[in-house]
Coordinates of C-alpha atoms in Angstrom, one line a residue:
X30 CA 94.7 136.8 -89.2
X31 CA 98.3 136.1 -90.7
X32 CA 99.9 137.1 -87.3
X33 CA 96.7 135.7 -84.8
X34 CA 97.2 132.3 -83.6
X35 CA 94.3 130.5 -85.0
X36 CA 92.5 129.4 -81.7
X37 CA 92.5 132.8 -80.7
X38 CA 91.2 134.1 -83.7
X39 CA 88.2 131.6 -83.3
X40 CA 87.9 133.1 -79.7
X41 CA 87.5 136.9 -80.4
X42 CA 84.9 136.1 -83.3
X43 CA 83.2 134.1 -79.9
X44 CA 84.0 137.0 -78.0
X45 CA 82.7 139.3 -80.6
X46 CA 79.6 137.7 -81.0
X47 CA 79.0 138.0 -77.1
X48 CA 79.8 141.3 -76.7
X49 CA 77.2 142.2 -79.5
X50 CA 73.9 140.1 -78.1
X51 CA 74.6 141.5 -74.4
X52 CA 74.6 145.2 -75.9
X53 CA 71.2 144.8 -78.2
X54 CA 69.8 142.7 -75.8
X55 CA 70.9 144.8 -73.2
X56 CA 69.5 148.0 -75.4
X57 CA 65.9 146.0 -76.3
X58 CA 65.7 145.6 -71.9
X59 CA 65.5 149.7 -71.7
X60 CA 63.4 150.0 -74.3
X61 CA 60.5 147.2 -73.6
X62 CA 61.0 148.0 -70.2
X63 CA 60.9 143.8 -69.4
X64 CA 63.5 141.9 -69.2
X65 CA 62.2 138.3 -69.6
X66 CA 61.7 138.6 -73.4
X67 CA 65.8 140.2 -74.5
X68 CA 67.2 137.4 -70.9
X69 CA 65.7 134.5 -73.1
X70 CA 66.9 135.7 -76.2
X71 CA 70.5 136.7 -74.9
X72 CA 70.2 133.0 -73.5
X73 CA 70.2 132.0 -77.0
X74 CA 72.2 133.9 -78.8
X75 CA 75.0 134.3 -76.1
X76 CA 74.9 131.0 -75.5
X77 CA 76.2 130.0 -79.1
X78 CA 78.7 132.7 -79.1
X79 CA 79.8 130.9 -75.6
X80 CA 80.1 127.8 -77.1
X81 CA 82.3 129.9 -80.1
X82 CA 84.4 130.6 -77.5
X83 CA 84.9 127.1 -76.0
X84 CA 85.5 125.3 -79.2
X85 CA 88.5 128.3 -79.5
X86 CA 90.2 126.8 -76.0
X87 CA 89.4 123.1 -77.4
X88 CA 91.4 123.9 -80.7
X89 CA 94.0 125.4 -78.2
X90 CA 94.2 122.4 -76.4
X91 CA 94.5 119.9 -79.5
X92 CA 98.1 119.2 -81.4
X93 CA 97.5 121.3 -84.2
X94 CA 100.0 123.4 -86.2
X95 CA 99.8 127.1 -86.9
X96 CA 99.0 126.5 -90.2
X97 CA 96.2 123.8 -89.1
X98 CA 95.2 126.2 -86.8
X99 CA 94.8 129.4 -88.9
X100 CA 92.4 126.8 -91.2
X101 CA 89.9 126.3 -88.6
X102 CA 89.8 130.4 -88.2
X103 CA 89.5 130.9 -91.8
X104 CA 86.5 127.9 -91.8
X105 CA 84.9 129.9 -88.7
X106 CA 85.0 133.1 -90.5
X107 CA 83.8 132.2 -93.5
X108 CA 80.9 130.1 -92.0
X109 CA 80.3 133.6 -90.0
X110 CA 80.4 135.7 -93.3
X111 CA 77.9 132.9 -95.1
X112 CA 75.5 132.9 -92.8
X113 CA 75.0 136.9 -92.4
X114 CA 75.1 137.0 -96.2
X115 CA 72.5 134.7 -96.6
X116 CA 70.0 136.3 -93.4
X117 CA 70.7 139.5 -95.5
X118 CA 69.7 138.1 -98.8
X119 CA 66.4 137.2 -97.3
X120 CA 65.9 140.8 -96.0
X121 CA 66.7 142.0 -98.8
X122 CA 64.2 140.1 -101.3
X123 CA 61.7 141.4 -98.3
X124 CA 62.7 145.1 -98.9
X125 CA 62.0 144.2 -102.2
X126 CA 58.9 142.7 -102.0
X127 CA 58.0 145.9 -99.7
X128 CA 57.2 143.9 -96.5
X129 CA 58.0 145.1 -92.8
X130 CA 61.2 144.2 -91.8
X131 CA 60.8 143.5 -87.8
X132 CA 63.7 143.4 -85.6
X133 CA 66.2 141.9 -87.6
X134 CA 69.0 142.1 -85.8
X135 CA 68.4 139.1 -83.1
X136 CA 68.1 136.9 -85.8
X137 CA 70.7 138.3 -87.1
X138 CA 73.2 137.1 -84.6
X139 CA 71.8 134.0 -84.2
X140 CA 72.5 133.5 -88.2
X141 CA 76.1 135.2 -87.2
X142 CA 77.0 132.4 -84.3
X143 CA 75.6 129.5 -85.8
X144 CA 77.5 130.5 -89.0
X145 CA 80.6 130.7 -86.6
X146 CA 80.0 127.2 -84.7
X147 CA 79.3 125.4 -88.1
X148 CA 82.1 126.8 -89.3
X149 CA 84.8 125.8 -86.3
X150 CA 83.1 122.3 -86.3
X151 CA 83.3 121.6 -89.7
X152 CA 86.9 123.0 -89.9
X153 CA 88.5 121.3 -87.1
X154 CA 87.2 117.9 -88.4
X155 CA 88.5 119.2 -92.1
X156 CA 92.0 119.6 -90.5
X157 CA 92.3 116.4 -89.1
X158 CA 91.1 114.4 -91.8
X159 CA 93.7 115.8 -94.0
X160 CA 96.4 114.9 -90.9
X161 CA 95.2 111.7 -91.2
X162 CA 94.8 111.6 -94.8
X163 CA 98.4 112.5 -95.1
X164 CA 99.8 109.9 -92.2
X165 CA 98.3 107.3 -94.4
X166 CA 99.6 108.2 -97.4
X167 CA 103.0 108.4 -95.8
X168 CA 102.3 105.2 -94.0
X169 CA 101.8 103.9 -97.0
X170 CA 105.1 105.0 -98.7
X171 CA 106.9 104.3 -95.6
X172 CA 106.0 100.5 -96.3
X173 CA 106.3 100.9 -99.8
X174 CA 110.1 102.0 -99.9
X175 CA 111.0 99.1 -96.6
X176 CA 109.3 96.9 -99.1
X177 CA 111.9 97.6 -101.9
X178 CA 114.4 98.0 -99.1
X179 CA 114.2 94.4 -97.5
X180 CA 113.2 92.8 -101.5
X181 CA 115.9 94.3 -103.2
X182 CA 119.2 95.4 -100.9
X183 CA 118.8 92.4 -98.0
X184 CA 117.9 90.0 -100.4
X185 CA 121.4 90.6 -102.9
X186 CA 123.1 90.3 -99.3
X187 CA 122.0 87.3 -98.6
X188 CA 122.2 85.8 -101.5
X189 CA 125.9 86.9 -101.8
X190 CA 126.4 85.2 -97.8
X191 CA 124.7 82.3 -99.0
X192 CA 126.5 81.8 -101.8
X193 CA 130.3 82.1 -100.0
X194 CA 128.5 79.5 -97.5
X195 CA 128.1 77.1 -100.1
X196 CA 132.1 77.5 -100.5
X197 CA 133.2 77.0 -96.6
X198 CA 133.5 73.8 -96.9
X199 CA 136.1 74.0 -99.8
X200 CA 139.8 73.8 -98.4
X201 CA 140.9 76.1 -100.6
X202 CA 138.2 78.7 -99.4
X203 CA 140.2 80.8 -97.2
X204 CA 139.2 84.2 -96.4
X205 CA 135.2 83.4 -97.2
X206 CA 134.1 83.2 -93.4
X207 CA 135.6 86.6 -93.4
X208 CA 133.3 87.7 -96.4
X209 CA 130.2 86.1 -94.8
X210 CA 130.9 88.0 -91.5
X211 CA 131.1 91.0 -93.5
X212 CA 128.1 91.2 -95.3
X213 CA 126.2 89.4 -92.7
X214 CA 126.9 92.5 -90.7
X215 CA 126.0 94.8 -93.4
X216 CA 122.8 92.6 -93.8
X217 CA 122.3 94.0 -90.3
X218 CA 123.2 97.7 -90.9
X219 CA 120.4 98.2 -93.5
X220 CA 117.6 96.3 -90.9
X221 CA 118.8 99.2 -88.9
X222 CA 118.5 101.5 -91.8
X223 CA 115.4 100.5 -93.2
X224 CA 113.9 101.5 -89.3
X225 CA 115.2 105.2 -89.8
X226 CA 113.8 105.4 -93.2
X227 CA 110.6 104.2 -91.9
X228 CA 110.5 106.2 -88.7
X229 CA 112.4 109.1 -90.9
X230 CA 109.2 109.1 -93.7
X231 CA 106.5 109.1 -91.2
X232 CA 108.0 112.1 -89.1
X233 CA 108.4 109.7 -86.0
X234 CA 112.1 109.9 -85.4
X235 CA 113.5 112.8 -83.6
X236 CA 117.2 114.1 -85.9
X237 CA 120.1 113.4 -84.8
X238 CA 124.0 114.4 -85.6
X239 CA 125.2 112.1 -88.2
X240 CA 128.8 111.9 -90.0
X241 CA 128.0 111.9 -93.4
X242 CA 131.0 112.0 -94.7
X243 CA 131.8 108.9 -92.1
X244 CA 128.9 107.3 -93.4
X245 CA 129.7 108.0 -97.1
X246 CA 133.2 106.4 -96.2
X247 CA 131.3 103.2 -94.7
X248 CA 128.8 102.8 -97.7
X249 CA 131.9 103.0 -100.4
X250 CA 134.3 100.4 -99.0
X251 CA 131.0 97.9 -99.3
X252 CA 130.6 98.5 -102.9
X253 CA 134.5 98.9 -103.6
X254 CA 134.3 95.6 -102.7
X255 CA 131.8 93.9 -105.1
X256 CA 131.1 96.6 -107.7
X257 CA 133.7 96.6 -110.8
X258 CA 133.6 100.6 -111.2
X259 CA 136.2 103.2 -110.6
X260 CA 134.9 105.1 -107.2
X261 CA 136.7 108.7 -107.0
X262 CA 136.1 110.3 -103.5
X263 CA 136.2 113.8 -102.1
X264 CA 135.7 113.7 -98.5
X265 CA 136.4 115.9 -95.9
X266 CA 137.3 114.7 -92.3
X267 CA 133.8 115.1 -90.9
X268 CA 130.4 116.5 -92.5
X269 CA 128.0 116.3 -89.6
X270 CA 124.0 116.7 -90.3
X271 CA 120.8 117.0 -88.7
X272 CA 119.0 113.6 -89.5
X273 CA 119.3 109.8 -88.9
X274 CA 120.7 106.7 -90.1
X275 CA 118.5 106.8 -93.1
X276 CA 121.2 108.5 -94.7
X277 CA 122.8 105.3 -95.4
X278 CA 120.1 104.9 -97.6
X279 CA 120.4 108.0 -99.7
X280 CA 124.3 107.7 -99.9
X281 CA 123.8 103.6 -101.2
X282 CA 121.1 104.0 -103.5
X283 CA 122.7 106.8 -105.3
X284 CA 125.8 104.9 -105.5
X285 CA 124.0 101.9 -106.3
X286 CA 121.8 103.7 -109.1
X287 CA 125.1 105.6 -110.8
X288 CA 127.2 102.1 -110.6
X289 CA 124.2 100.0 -112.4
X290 CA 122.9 102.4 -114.6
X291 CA 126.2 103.5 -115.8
X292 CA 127.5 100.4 -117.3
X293 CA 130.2 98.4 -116.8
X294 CA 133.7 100.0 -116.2
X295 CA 131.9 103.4 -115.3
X296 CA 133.8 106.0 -113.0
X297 CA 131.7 107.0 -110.3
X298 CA 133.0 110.8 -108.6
X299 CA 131.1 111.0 -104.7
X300 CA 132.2 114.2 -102.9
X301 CA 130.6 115.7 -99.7
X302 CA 131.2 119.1 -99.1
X303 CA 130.4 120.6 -95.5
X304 CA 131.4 124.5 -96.4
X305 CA 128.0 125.2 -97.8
X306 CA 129.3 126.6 -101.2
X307 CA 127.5 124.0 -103.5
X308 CA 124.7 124.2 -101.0
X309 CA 124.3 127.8 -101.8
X310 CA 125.2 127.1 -105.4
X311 CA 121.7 125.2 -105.5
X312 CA 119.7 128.0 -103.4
X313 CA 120.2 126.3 -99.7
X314 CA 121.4 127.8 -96.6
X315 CA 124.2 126.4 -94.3
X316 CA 123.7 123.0 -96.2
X317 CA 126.0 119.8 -96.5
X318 CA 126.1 118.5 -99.8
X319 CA 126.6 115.0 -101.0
X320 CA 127.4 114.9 -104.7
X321 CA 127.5 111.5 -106.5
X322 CA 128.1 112.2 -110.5
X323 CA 129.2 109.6 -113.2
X324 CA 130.2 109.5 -116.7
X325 CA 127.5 106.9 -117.8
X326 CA 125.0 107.5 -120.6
X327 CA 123.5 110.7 -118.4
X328 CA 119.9 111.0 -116.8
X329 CA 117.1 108.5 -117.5
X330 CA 113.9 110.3 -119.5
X331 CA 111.5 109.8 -116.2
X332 CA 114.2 111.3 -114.0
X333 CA 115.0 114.1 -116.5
X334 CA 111.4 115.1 -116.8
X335 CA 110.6 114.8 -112.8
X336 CA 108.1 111.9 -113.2
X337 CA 110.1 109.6 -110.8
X338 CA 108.7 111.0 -108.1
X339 CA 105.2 110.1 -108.9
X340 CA 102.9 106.9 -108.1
X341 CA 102.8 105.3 -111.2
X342 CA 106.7 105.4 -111.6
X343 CA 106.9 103.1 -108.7
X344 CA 105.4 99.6 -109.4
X345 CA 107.2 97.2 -111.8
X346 CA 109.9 94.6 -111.7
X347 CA 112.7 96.7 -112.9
X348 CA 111.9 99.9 -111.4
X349 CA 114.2 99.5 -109.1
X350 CA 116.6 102.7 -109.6
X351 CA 113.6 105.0 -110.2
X352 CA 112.2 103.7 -106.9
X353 CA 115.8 103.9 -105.4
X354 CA 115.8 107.9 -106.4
X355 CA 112.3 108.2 -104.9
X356 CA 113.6 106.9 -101.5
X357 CA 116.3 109.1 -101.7
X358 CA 114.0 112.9 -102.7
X359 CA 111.5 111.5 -100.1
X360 CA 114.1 110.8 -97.0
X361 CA 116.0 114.6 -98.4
X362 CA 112.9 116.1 -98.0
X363 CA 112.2 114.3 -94.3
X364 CA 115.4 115.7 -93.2
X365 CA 114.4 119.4 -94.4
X366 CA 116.6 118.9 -97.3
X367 CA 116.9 118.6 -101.3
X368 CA 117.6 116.3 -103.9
X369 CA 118.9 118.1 -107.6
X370 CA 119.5 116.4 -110.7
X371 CA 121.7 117.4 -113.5
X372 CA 124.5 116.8 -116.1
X373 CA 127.6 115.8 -114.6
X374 CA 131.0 117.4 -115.9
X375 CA 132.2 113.6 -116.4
X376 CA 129.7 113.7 -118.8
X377 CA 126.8 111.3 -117.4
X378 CA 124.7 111.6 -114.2
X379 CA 124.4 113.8 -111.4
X380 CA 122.7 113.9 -108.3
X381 CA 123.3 116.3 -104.9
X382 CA 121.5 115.8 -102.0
X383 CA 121.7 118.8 -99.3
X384 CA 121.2 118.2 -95.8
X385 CA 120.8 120.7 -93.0
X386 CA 124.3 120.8 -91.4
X387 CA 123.9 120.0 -87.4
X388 CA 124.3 122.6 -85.3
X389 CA 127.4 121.8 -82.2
X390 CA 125.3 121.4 -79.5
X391 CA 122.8 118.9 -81.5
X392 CA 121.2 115.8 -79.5
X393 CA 122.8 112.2 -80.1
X394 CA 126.7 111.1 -81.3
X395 CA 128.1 111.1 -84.5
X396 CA 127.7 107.5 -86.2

């Protein structure tokens, strides 16, 4: 069944189940010598394989996966396999008991289809409650990480342009309005970013070829100017991959996570590399890497021991890194890519996120 789409898996047992009621019935017609009697009990039992076979074109037509698919089959066959196994058991405490065993095999099939039915019904619906399940617990992370997005990032923006407003009216302020315009338009780039991470987490936005080491660049002048730590960057010309503007996010809360965490004066080292070697050097294939290492005081204990990722690291005031690093292995693995933590040579932090590198002839522009 590991190489049989699952709807047409669910058809043959159908089919299988038909073939076998119009040959005994077929057989019990000759040997009666009527026909009403084995017609009105082919009626029943080829009718439930018939209807076997229909829910296999209905699972056709529905948006299932292979793997979603191959879950309703392995429901309909076991539901098949129960229900001959259990008709079996009872002839078999009536061998026991020494009684007659009368034509067994009608009922037989009859156990056999409704096995199979049950089983296709109750594994379809299976299926999609646990799509659905999983939408809403996506849904539910996807408003959980905008949440921290739009609380934490746009509301230090805004605070920052309110606070240079409060100063345009001093004569002496010149060059605020420009600082105002500035971060009112990054204010605007993470509304736009915080849509891609949303559409990103909840699988609704279609991948795209984005610059990262162009976005990278973007993200660093912004922090350059308000962050007092020494940024070293390794950037090639271009490092296009396969995702969305959500990577904004992933490059800025790394940043943001190695510049606050590391303490003040801390040397912050982000590199890209687009050749695939440190891709490969962490077990991907034809990856782009983004590397963002410190020397700060090295990995937090929740990130060292993994349980960042989990619900109950997310949740208080000051969780704000931890929830940072969860946005960024959650969006990684949206864009069929990888977050890795380890010791950094400078001797703090350091965190690699690979991306799938876009192919030439991907859809949209390079941002």
């Amino acid at each position: 069944m590991s190489t049989l789409r699952g709807h047409r898996a669910v058809s043959l047992i159908g089919a299988g189940l038909l073939v076998a009621a119009a040959v005994h019935h077929g057989a019990e017609t000759g040997a009666i010598g009527s026909s009403a009697g084995p017609l009105l009990a082919f009626a029943l039992g080829g009718g439930i394989a018939v209807a076997v076979l229909v829910a296999g074109r209905r699972i056709a037509r529905r948006d299932l996966s292979p793997a979603e698919e191959q879950r309703v089959a392995r429901w309909t066959a076991t539901g098949t396999v129960l229900a001959v196994a259990a008709f079996a058991a009872t002839l078999a405490v009536r061998a026991f008991e020494g009684r007659p065993l009368v034509e067994p095999a009608f009922p037989m099939l009859v156990a056999a289809g409704v096995g199979s039915l049950g089983g296709a019904i109750a594994g379809y619906y299976a299926v999609r409650q646990s799509a659905e399940a999983r939408r809403a617990r996506d849904a539910v992370r996807a408003v959980s990480f905008v949440n921290h997005l739009l609380r934490h990032d746009l509301r230090n923006d805004l605070s920052t342009i309110r606070g240079y407003a409060d100063l345009l009216d001093d004569p002496d302020g010149s060059g605020h309005a420009e600082t105002v315009a500035a971060k009112a338009s990054e204010g605007l780039e993470r509304i736009e970013a915080t849509s891609a991470v949303a559409d990103a987490i909840l699988g609704d936005a279609d991948s795209s070829r984005v610059d990262l080491a162009d976005t990278t660049r973007d993200v660093l002048a912004g922090v350059a100017d308000g962050e007092s730590a020494a940024i070293e960057t390794d950037l090639p010309d271009a490092a296009p991959v396969a995702a969305n503007d959500g990577v904004r996010s992933i490059v800025h809360n790394l940043v943001e996570n190695a510049v606050e965490h590391g303490g003040p004066g801390v040397t912050v080292r982000v590199a890209v590399r687009a050749d695939g070697d440190e891709a490969a050097r962490l077990g991907g294939d034809d990856g782009v890497a983004l590397v963002v290492e410190d020397d700060g005081p090295g990995l937090p204990p929740e990130v060292r021991d993994g349980s960042f990722l989990t619900d109950e690291a997310v949740g208080g005031a000051s969780d704000g890194g931890v929830s940072g690093l969860r946005l960024v292995a959650t969006l990684a693995e949206a864009y069929d890519g990888s977050l890795d933590t380890g010791e950094s040579s400078l001797g703090g932090a350091r965190f690699t996120v690979t991306l799938p590198h876009a192919p030439a002839d991907s859809a949209g522009s390079d941002t």
